[in-house]
Structure formats: structure tokens, C-alpha cells
PDB file of C-alpha atoms in Angstrom:
ATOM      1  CA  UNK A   6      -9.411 -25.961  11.503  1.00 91.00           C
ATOM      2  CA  UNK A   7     -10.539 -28.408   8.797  1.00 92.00           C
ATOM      3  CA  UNK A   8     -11.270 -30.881  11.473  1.00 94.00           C
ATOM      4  CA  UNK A   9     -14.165 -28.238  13.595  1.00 94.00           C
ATOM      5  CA  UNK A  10     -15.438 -27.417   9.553  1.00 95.00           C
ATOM      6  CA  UNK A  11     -15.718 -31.006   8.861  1.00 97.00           C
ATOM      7  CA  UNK A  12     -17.618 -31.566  12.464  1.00 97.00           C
ATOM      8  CA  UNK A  13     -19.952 -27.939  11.766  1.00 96.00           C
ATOM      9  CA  UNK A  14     -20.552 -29.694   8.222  1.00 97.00           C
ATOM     10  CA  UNK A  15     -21.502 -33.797   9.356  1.00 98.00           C
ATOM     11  CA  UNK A  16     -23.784 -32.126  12.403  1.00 98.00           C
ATOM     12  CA  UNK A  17     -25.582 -29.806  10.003  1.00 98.00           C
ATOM     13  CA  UNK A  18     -25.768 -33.260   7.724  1.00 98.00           C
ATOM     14  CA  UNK A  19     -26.796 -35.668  10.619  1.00 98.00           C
ATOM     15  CA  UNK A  20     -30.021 -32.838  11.510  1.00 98.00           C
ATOM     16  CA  UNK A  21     -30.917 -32.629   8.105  1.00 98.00           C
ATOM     17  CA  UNK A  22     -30.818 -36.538   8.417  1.00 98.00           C
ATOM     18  CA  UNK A  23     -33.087 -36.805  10.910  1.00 98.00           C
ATOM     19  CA  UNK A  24     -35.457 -33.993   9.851  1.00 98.00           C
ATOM     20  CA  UNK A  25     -35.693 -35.436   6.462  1.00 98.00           C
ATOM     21  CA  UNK A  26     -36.496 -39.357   7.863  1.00 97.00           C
ATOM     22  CA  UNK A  27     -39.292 -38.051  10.509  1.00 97.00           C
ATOM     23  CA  UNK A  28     -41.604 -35.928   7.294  1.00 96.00           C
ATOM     24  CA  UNK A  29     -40.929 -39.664   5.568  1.00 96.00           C
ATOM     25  CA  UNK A  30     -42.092 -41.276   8.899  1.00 96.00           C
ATOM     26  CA  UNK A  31     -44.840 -39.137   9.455  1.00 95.00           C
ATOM     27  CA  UNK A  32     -46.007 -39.123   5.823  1.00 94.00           C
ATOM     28  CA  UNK A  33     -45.631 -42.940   5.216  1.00 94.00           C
ATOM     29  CA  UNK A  34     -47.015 -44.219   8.468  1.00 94.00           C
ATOM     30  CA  UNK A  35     -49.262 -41.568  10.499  1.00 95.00           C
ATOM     31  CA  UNK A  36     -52.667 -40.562   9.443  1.00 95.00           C
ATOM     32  CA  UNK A  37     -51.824 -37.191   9.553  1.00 94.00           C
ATOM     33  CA  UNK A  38     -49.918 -38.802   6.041  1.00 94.00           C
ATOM     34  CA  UNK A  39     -52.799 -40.190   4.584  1.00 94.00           C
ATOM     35  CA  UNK A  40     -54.445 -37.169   5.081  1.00 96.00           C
ATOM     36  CA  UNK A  41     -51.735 -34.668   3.124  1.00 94.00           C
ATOM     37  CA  UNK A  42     -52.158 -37.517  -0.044  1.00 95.00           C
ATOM     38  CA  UNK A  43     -55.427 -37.190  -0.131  1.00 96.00           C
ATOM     39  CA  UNK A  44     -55.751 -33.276  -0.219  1.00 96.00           C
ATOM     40  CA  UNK A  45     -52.868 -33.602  -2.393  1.00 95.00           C
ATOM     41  CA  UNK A  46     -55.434 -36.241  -4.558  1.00 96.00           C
ATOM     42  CA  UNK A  47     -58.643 -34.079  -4.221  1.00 96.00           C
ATOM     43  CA  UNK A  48     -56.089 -30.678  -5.279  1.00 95.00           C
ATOM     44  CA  UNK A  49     -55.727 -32.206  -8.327  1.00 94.00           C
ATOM     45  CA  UNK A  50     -58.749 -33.639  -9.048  1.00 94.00           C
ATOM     46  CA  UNK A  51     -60.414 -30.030  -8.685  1.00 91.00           C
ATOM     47  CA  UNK A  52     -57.831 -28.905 -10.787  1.00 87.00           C
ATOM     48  CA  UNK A  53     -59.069 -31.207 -13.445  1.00 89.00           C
ATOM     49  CA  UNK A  54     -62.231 -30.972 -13.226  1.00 88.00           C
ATOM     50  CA  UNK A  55     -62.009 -27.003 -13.226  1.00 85.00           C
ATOM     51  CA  UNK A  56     -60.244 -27.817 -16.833  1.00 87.00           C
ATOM     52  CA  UNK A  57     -63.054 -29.725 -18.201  1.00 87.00           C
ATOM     53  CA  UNK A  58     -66.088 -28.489 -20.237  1.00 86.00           C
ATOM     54  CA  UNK A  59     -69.163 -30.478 -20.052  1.00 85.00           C
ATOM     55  CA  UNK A  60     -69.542 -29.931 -24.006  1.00 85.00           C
ATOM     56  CA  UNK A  61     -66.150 -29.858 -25.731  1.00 85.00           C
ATOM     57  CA  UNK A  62     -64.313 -32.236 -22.810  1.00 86.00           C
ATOM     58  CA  UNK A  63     -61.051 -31.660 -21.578  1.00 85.00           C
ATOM     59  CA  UNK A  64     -58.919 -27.799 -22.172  1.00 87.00           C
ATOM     60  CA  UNK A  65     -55.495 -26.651 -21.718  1.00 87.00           C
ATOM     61  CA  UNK A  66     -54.939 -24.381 -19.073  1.00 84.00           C
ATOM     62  CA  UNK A  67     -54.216 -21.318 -21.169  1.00 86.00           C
ATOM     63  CA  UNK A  68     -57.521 -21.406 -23.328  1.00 86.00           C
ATOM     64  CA  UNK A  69     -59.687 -21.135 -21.199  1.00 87.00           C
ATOM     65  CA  UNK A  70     -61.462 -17.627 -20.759  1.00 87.00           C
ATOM     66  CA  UNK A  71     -62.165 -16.169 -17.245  1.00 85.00           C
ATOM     67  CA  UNK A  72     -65.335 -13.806 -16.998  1.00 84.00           C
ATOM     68  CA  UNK A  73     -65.884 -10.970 -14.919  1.00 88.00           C
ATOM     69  CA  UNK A  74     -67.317 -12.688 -12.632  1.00 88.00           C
ATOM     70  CA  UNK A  75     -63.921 -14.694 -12.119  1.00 81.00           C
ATOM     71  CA  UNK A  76     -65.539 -17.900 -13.447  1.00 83.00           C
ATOM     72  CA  UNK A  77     -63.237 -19.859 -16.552  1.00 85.00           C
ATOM     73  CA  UNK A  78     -64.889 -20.514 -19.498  1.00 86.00           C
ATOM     74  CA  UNK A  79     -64.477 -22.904 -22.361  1.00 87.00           C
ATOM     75  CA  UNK A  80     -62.626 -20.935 -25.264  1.00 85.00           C
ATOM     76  CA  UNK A  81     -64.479 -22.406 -27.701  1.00 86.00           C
ATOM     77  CA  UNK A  82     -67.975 -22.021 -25.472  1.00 86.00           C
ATOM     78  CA  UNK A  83     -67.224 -18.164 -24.854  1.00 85.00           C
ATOM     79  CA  UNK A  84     -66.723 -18.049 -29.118  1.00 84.00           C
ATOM     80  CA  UNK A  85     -70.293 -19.965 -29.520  1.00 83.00           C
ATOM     81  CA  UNK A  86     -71.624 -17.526 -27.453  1.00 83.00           C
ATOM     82  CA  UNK A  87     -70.082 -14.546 -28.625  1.00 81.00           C
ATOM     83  CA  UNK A  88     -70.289 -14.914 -32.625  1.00 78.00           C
ATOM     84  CA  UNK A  89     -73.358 -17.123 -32.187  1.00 75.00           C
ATOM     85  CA  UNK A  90     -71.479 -19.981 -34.008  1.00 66.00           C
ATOM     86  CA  UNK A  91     -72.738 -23.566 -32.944  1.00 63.00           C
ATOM     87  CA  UNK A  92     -70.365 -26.493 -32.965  1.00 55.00           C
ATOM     88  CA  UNK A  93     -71.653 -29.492 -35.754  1.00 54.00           C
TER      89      UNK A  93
END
């Protein structure tokens, strides 16, 4: 019995094996590779940049504001506007 688990368990392994060395094959040496990286790249670029205020430069995540209009805004732009406070 131990010896058919034992078999079950190394051919579930040796598949897992394989799977696992052809995504690394196909990610290191195809350009279908080169192409994941750089959407991966240009993901987190826009991810950046959609982070960054022209004015007050780079925001966490969690201050930002969104508007109605689904667009973020800069916490500290969204208080300039709203109180009419200009940052010195």
C-alpha cells in the first residue's frame, strides 16, 4: 500500500516538475516571456505614475481622493481646492 502512495505521490511530483520547468522555459527564453515582463514593467509603471501628482510629487495609495467621476486626486490638491488653501 505505501509503495502505490509513494508512486501516486513521486508522479504527481515528477508533473508538477515538468509543468513548473516549461512556464521557466517559456518565460526565460521565448518571446512570449519577454512580453509577460514587460506588461508586468509597464503594470507598474502606470501604477506609479497613477500615484504621482504633478504638484506635490509622489502619494501613498490610501490618500489619494477619487472623484465622482472615478478619477484619483491628490489629497492635499482636493484640500487646496476645497478650503481654497494654497500650498507656500
Amino acid at each position: 500500500m505505501v509503495v502505490i502512495l509513494m508512486e501516486g505521490v513521486l508522479f504527481v511530483t515528477a508533473i508538477v516538475a515538468c509543468a513548473a520547468f516549461l512556464y521557466w522555459g517559456v518565460k526565460a527564453l521565448t518571446p512570449l516571456g519577454t512580453r509577460w515582463k514587460q506588461s508586468e514593467n509597464r503594470r507598474l509603471i502606470d501604477q506609479h505614475a497613477a500615484l504621482t501628482c504633478p504638484i506635490h510629487g509622489w502619494q501613498a495609495p490610501d490618500s489619494l481622493v477619487r472623484l465622482p467621476s472615478g478619477e484619483p486626486l491628490c489629497s492635499k490638491c482636493y484640500q487646496e481646492t476645497l478650503y481654497g488653501q494654497l500650498d507656500r
